[in-house]
Tab-separated table of C-alpha atoms in Angstrom:
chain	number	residue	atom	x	y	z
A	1	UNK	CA	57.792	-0.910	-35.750
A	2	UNK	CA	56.792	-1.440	-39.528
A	3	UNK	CA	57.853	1.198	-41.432
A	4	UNK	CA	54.875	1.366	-43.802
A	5	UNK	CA	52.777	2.154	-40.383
A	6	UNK	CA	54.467	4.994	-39.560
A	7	UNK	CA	55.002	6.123	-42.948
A	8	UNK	CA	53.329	9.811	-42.526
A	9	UNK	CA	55.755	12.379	-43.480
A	10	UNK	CA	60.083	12.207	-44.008
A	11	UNK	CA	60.303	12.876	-40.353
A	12	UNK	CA	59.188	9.208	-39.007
A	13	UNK	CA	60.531	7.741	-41.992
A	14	UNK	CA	63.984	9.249	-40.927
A	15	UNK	CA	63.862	8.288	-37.712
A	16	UNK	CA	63.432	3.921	-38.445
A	17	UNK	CA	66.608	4.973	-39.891
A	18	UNK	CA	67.992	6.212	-37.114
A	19	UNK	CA	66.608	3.355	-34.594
A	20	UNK	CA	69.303	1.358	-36.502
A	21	UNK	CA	67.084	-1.093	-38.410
A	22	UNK	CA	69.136	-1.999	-41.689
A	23	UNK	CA	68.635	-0.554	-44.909
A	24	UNK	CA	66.319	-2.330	-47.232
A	25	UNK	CA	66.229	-2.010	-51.118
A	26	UNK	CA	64.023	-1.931	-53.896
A	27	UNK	CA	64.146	-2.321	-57.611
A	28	UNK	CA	62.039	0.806	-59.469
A	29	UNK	CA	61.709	-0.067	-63.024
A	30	UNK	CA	61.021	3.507	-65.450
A	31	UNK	CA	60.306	4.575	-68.774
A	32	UNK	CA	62.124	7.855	-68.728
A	33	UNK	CA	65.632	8.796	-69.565
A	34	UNK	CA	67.611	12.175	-69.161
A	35	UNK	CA	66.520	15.129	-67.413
A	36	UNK	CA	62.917	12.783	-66.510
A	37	UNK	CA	64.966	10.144	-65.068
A	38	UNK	CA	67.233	12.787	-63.531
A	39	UNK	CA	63.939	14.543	-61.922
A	40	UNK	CA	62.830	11.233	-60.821
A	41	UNK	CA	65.551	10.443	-58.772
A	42	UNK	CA	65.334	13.974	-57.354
A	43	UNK	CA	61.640	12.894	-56.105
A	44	UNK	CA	63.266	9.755	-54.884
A	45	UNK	CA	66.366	11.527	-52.830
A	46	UNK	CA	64.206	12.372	-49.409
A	47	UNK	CA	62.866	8.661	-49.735
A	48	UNK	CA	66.404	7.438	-49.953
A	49	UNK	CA	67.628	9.373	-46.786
A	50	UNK	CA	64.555	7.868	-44.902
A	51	UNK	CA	66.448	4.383	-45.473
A	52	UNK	CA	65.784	2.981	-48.187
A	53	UNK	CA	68.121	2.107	-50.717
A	54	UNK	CA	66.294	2.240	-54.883
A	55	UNK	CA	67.921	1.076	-57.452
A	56	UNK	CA	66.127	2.580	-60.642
A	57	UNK	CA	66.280	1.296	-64.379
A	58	UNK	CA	64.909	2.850	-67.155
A	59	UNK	CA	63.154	0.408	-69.815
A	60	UNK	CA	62.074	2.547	-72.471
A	61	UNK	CA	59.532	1.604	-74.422
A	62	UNK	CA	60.547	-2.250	-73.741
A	63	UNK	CA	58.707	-1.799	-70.012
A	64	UNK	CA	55.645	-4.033	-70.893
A	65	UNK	CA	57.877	-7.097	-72.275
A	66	UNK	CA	60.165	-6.615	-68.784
A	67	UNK	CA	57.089	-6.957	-66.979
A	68	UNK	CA	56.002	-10.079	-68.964
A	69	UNK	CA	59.410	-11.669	-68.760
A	70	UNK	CA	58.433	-15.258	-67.420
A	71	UNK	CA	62.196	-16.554	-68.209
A	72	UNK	CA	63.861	-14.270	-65.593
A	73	UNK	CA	61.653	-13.508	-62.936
A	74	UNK	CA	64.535	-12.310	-60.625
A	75	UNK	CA	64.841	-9.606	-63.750
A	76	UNK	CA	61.502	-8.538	-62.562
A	77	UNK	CA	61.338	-5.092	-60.673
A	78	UNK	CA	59.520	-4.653	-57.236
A	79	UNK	CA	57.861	-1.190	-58.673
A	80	UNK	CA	57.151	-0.392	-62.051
A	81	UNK	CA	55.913	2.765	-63.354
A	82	UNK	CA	52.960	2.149	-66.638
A	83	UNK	CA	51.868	4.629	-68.501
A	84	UNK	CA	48.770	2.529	-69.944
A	85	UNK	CA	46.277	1.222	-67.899
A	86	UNK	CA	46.043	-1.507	-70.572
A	87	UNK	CA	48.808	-3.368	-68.613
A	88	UNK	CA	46.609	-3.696	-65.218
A	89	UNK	CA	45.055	-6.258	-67.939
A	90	UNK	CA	47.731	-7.623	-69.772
A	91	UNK	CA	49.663	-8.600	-66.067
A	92	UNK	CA	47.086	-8.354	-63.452
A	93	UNK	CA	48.305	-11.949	-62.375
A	94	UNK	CA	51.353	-10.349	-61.106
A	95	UNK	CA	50.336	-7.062	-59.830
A	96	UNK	CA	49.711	-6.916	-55.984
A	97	UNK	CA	46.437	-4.953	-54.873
A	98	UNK	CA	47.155	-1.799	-53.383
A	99	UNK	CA	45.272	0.816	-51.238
A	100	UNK	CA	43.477	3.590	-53.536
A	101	UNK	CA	45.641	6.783	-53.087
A	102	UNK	CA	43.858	10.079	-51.315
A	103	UNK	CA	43.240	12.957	-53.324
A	104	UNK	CA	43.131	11.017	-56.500
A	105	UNK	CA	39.768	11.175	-58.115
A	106	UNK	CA	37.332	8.405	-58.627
A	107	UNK	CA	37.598	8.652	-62.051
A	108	UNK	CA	41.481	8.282	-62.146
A	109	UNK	CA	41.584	5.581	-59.875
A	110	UNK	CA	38.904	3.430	-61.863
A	111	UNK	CA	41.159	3.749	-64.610
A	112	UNK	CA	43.378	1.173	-62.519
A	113	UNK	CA	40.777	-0.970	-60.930
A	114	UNK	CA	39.175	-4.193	-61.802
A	115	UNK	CA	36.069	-5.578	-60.206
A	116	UNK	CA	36.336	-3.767	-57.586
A	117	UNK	CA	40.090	-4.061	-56.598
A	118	UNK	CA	42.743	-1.399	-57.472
A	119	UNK	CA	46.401	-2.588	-58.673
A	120	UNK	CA	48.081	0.884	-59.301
A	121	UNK	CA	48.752	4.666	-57.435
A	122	UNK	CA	48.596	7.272	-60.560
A	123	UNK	CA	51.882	9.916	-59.531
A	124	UNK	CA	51.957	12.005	-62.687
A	125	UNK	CA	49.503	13.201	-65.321
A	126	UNK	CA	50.048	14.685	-68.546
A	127	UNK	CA	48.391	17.182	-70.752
A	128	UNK	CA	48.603	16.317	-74.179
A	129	UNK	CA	46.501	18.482	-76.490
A	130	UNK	CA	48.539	21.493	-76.595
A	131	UNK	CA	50.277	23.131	-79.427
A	132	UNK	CA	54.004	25.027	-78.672
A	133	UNK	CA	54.749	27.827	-80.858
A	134	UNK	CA	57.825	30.374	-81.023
A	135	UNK	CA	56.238	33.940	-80.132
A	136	UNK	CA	58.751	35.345	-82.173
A	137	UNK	CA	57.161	33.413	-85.342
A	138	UNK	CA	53.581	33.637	-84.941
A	139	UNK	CA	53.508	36.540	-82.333
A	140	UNK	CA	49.898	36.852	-82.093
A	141	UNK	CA	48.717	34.748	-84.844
A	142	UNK	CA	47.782	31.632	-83.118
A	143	UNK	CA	44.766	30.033	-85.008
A	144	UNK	CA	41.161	29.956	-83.344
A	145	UNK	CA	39.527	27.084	-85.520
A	146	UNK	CA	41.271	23.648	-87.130
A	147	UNK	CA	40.689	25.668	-90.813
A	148	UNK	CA	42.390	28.831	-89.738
A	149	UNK	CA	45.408	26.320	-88.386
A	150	UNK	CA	45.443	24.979	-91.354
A	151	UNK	CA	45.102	27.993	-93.510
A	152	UNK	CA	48.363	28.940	-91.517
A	153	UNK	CA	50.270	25.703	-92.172
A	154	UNK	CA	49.763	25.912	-95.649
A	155	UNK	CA	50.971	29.726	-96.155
A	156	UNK	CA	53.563	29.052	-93.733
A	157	UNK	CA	55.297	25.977	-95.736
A	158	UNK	CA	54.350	27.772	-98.758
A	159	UNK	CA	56.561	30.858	-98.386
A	160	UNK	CA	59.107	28.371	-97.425
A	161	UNK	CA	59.291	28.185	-93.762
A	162	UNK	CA	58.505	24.797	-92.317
A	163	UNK	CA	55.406	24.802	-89.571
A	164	UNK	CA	55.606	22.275	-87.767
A	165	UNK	CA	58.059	19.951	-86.692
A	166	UNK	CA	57.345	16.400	-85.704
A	167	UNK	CA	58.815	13.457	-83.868
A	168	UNK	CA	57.394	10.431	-85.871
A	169	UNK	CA	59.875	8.240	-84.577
A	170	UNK	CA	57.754	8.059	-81.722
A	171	UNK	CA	54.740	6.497	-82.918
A	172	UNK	CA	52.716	8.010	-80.196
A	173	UNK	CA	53.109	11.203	-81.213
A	174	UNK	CA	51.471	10.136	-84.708
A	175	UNK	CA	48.392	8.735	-82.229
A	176	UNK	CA	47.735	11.700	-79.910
A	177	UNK	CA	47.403	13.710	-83.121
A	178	UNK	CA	44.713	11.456	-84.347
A	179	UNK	CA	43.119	11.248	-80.824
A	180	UNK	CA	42.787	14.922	-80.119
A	181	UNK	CA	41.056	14.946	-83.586
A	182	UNK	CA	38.812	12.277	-82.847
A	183	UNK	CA	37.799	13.497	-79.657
A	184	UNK	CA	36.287	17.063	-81.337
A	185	UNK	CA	35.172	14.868	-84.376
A	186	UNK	CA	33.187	12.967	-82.082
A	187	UNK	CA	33.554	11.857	-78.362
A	188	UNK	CA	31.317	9.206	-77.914
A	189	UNK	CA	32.982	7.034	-80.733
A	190	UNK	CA	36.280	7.791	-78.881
A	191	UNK	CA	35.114	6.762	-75.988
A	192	UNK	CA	33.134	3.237	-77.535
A	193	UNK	CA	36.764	2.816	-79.075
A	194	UNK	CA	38.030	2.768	-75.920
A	195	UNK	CA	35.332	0.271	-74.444
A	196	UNK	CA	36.419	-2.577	-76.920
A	197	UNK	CA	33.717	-1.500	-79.823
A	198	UNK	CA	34.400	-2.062	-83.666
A	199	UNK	CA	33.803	0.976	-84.595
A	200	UNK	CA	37.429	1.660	-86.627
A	201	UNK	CA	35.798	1.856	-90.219
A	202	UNK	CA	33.160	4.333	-88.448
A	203	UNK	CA	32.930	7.493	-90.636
A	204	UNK	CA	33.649	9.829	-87.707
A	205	UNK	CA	37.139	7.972	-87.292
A	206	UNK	CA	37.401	8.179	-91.307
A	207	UNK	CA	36.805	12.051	-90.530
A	208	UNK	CA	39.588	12.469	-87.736
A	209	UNK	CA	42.286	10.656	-89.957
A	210	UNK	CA	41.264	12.675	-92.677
A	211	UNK	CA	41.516	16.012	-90.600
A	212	UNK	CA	45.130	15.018	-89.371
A	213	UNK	CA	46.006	13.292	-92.916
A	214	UNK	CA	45.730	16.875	-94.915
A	215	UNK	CA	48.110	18.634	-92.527
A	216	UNK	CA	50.790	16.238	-92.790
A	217	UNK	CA	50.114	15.994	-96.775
A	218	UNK	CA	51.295	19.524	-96.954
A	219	UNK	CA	54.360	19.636	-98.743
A	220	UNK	CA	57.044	21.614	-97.110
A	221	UNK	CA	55.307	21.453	-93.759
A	222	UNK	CA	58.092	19.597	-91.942
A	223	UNK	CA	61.490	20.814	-91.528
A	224	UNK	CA	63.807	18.587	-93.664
A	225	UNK	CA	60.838	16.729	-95.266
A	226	UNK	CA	58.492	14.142	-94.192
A	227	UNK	CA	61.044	11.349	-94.275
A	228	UNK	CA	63.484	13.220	-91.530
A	229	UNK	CA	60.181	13.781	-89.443
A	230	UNK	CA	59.869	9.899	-89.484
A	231	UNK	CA	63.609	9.571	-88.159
A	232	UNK	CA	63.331	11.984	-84.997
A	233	UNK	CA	61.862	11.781	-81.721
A	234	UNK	CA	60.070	14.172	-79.639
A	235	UNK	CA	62.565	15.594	-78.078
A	236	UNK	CA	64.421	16.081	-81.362
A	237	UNK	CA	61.149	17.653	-82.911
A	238	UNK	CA	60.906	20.117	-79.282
A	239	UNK	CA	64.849	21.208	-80.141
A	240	UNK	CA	63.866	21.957	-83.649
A	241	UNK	CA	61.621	24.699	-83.029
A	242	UNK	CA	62.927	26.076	-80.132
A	243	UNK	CA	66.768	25.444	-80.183
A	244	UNK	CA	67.069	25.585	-83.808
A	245	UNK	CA	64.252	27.513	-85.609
A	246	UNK	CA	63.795	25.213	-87.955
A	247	UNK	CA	60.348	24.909	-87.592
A	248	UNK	CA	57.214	27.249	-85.878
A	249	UNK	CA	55.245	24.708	-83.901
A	250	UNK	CA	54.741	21.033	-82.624
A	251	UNK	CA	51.751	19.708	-81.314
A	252	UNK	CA	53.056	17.839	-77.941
A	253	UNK	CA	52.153	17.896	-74.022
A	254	UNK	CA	53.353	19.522	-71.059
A	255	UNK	CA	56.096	17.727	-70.307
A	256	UNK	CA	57.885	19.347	-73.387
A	257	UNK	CA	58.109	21.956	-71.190
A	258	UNK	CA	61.301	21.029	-69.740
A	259	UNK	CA	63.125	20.592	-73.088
A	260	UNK	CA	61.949	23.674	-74.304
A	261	UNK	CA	63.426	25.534	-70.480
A	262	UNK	CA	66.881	23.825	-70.659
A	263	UNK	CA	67.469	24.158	-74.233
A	264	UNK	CA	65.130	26.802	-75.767
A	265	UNK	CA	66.602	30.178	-77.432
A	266	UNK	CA	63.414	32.030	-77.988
A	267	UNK	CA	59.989	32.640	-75.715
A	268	UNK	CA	57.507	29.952	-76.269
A	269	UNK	CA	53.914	30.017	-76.253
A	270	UNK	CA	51.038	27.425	-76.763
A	271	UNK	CA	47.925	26.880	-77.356
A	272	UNK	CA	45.034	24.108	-77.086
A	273	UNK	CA	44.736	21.684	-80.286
A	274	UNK	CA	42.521	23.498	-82.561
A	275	UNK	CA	38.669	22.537	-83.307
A	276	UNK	CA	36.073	22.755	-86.138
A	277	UNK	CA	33.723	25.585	-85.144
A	278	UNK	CA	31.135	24.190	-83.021
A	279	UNK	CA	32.899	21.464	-81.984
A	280	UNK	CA	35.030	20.885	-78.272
A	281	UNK	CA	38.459	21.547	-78.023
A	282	UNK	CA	39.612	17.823	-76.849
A	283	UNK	CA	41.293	17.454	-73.545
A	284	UNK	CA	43.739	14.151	-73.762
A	285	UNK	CA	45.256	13.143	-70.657
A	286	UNK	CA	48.058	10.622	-70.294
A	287	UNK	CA	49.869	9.673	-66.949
A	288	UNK	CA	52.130	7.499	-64.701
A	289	UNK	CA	51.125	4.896	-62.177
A	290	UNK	CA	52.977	3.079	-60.005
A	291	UNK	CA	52.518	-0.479	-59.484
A	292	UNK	CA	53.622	-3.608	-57.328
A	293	UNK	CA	55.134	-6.053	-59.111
A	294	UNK	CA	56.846	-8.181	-55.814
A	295	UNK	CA	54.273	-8.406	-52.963
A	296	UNK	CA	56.660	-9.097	-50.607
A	297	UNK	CA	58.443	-5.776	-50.637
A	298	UNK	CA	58.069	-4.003	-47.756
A	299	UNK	CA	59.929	-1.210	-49.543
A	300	UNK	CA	58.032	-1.095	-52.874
A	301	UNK	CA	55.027	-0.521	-50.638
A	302	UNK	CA	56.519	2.326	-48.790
A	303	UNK	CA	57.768	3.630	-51.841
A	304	UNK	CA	54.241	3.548	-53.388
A	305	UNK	CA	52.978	5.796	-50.776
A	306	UNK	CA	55.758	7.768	-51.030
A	307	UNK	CA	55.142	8.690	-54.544
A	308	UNK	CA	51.187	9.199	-53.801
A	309	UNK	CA	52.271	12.311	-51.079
A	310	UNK	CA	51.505	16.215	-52.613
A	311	UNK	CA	55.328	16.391	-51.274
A	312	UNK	CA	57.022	13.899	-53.418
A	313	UNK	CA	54.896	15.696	-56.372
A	314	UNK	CA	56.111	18.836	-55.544
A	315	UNK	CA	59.545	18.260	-56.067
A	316	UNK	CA	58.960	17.258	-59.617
A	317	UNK	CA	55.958	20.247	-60.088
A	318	UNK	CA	58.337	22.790	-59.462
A	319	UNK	CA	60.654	22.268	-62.070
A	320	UNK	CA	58.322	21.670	-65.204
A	321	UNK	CA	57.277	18.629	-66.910
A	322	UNK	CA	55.406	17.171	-64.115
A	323	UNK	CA	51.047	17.499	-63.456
A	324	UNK	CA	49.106	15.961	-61.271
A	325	UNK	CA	45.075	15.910	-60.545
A	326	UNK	CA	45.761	15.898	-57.351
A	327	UNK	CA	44.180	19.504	-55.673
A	328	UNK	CA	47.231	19.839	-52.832
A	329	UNK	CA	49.676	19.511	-55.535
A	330	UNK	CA	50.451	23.492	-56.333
A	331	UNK	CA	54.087	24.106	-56.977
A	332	UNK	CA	54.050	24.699	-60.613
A	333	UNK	CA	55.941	27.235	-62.923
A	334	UNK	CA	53.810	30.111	-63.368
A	335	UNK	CA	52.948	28.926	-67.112
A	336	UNK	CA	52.050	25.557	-66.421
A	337	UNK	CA	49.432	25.887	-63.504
A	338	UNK	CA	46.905	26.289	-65.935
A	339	UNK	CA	47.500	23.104	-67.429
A	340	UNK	CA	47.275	21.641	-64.333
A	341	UNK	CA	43.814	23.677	-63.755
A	342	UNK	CA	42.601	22.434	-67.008
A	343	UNK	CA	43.090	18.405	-65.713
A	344	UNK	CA	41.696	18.534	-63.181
A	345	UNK	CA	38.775	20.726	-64.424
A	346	UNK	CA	37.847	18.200	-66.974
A	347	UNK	CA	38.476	15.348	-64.413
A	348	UNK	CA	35.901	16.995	-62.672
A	349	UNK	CA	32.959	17.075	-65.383
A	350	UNK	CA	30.934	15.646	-67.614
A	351	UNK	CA	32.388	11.804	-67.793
A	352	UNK	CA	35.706	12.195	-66.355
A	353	UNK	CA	38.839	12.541	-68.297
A	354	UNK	CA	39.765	11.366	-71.630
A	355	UNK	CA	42.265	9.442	-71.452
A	356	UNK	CA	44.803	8.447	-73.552
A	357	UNK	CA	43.213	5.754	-76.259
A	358	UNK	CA	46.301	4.437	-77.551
A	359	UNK	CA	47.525	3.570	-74.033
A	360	UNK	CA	44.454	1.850	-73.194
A	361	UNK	CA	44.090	-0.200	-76.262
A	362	UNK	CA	45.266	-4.098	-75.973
A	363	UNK	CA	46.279	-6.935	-77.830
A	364	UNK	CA	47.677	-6.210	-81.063
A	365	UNK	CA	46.499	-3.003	-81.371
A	366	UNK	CA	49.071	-1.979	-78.044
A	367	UNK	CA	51.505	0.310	-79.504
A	368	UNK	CA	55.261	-0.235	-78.676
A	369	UNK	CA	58.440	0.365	-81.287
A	370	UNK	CA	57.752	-1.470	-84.876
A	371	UNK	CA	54.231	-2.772	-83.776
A	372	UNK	CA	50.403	-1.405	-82.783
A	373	UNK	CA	49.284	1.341	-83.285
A	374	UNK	CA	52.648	3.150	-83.343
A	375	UNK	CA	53.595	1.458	-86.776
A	376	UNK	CA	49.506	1.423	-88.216
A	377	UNK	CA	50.278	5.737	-87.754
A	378	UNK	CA	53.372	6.155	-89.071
A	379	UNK	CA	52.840	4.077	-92.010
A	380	UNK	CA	49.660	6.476	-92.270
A	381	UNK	CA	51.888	9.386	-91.997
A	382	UNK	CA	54.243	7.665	-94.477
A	383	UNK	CA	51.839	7.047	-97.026
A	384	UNK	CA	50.170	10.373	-97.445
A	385	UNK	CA	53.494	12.556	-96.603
A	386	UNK	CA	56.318	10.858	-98.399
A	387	UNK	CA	54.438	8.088	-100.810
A	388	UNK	CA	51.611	10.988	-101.431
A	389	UNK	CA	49.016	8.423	-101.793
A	390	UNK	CA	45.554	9.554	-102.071
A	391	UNK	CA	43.952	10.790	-98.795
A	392	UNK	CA	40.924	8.381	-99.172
A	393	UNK	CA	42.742	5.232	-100.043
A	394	UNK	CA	45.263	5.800	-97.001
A	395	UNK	CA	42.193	6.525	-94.453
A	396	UNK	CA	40.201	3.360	-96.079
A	397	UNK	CA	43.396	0.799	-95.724
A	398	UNK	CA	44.408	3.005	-91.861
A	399	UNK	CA	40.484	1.788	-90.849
A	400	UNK	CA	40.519	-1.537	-91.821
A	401	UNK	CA	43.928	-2.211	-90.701
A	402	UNK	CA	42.850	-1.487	-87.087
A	403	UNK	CA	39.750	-3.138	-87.454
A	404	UNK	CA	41.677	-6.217	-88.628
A	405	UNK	CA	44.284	-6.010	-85.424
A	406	UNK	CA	41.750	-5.429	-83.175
A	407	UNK	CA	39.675	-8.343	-84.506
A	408	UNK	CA	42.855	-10.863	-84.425
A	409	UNK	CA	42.975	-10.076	-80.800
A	410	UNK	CA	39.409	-10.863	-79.939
């Protein structure tokens, strides 16, 4: 009996173990490290017992050039996990076609098709326009509109207490700003951005660059000053608000959740990434799909469909840090199940989600450590937070910049 045929539930998968067929393995190939990879595995542990032994190694941000390696291919993993669908394009030649998942809507799946076939299983989404704030700071002063946010930012820093504190080490954080600004500004060029279309010198992306530009201008906004903020990571920037004080707010995503549980000292709140009056509050959605990287693997299948099951998401749900659009999925800390409504409510209307742009973007404008996007933003934030150049040259030489990349790669 093939165990991918009776793969319904832990049960049958436990009892091919028992019928004394030997243990096969598989190679999982991650992005996360600490308490993610640690949750991961957790998922993985019920798998595991079924008989299956998976060997996991996390890649950082170096995931996509693992995946490319055409030196090594026994370095190649039999499962990867992408966060941008922009890699179903860069390596569809060696991703194996797999079965659409159930429960996953259409508009999450096409994100992983191509003419017609799909090459990837989404197992976690993310919710990144959100805003954490210590309750013991702002108590009940969360801002309504982008000017009140501002407003606050700017007394805030000015009596001397830092904001906001921000990761810029991790040049996506730089790009969700811009993307949740974008996506009020104007969601039709965000989504013709996404399509392929020049539209990087467009005045409404002049706008959103400007509208994130004049917050990180603000001097005093960061704690430790705007060239510390370009040294730290997210997870750095999450400890210094909640574990340290030094700062009021970040703008992040749900899965700062679990950073703030483990190694928070005060309540946290949050809110949704403010808006111009009149405008929508953007909705950015990120995620995590597994893919099949050795089409021989037996294992990697099995472990595919694992992964795709409301049970292996609830294992992760529970403890924080983890969404997913998929309805049966309902295990989730009491102040995260909103998020999770919020998903799948905009997966649900209008024209499906937004996804992340930055992660769908390709050829030179795909950001990774040093290069993309990642370095075109923080050399942004650079220029008008630490160099203090003016707001309109750094948004005119931003736009053409990515108009230039994106060009070189056409």
């Amino acid at each position: 009996m093939r165990r991918r045929e009776a793969m319904t539930g832990l049960a049958l998968l436990t009892l091919t173990a028992a019928c004394g067929r030997p243990r096969e393995s598989v190679r999982v190939v991650v992005i996360w490290s600490g308490s993610e990879l640690s949750r991961f595995r957790s998922v993985l542990a019920p798998f595991v017992r079924g008989g299956v032994d998976v060997g996991v190694r996390s890649a950082g941000n170096d995931l996509d050039a693992l995946i490319a390696n055409r030196v090594a291919r026994t370095a190649v993993p039999d499962v990867a996990l992408i966060q941008s669908p922009a890699m179903v394009d860069a390596h569809r030649d060696r991703l194996t076609p797999l079965p659409p998942a159930r429960g996953i809507p259409a508009s999450w799946a096409d994100l992983l098709a191509r003419d017609g076939t799909n090459y990837g299983v989404w197992f976690k989404a993310a919710h990144k326009s959100l805003v954490w704030y210590r309750r013991d700071r702002l108590g009940g002063d969360q801002a309504a509109t982008w000017d009140q946010w501002v407003d606050l930012c700017r007394a805030m820093a000015a009596s001397g207490h830092p904001p906001l504190a921000l990761g810029a080490a991790d040049g996506w954080v730089l790009t969700d700003w811009f993307e949740n600004a974008l996506l009020s500004v104007d969601p039709e060029v965000y989504r013709a951005l996404v399509g392929g279309a020049p539209l990087w010198t467009h005045p409404r992306v002049r706008e959103a660059l400007r509208r994130v530009g004049e917050v990180w201008a603000i001097p005093g906004a960061f704690p430790g000053g705007p060239r510390r903020a370009l040294l730290i990571q997210f997870d750095q920037a999450v400890l210094d608000v909640f574990r340290h004080g030094r700062a009021a707010m970040l703008v992040g995503a749900d899965f700062d959740h679990p950073v703030i549980e483990q190694f928070g000292s005060a309540p946290a709140g949050w809110f949704r990434f403010p808006c111009r009056e009149g405008e929508k509050r953007s909705l950015i959605v990120g995620g995590d799909a597994a893919v099949l990287l050795n089409r021989h693997s037996d294992a990697g299948r099995e472990l595919i469909a694992w992964l795709a099951t409301p049970r292996a998401a609830d294992i992760w749900a529970r403890a924080g840090g983890f969404l997913s659009v998929n309805p049966a999925v309902k295990d989730y800390p009491p102040d995260l199940a909103a998020l999770a409504d919020q998903v799948r409510a905009e997966t649900t209307t209008g024209q499906g989600p937004a996804f992340d742009l930055s992660d769908q973007l390709g050829g030179r404008l795909t950001g990774s450590d040093g290069r993309g996007t990642w370095k075109i933003f923080q050399d942004f934030f650079a220029g008008v937070a630490i160099h203090r150049t003016p707001l309109d040259v750094a948004v005119t030489r931003t736009c053409e910049r990515l108009a230039a990349e994106q060009e070189a790669s056409s």
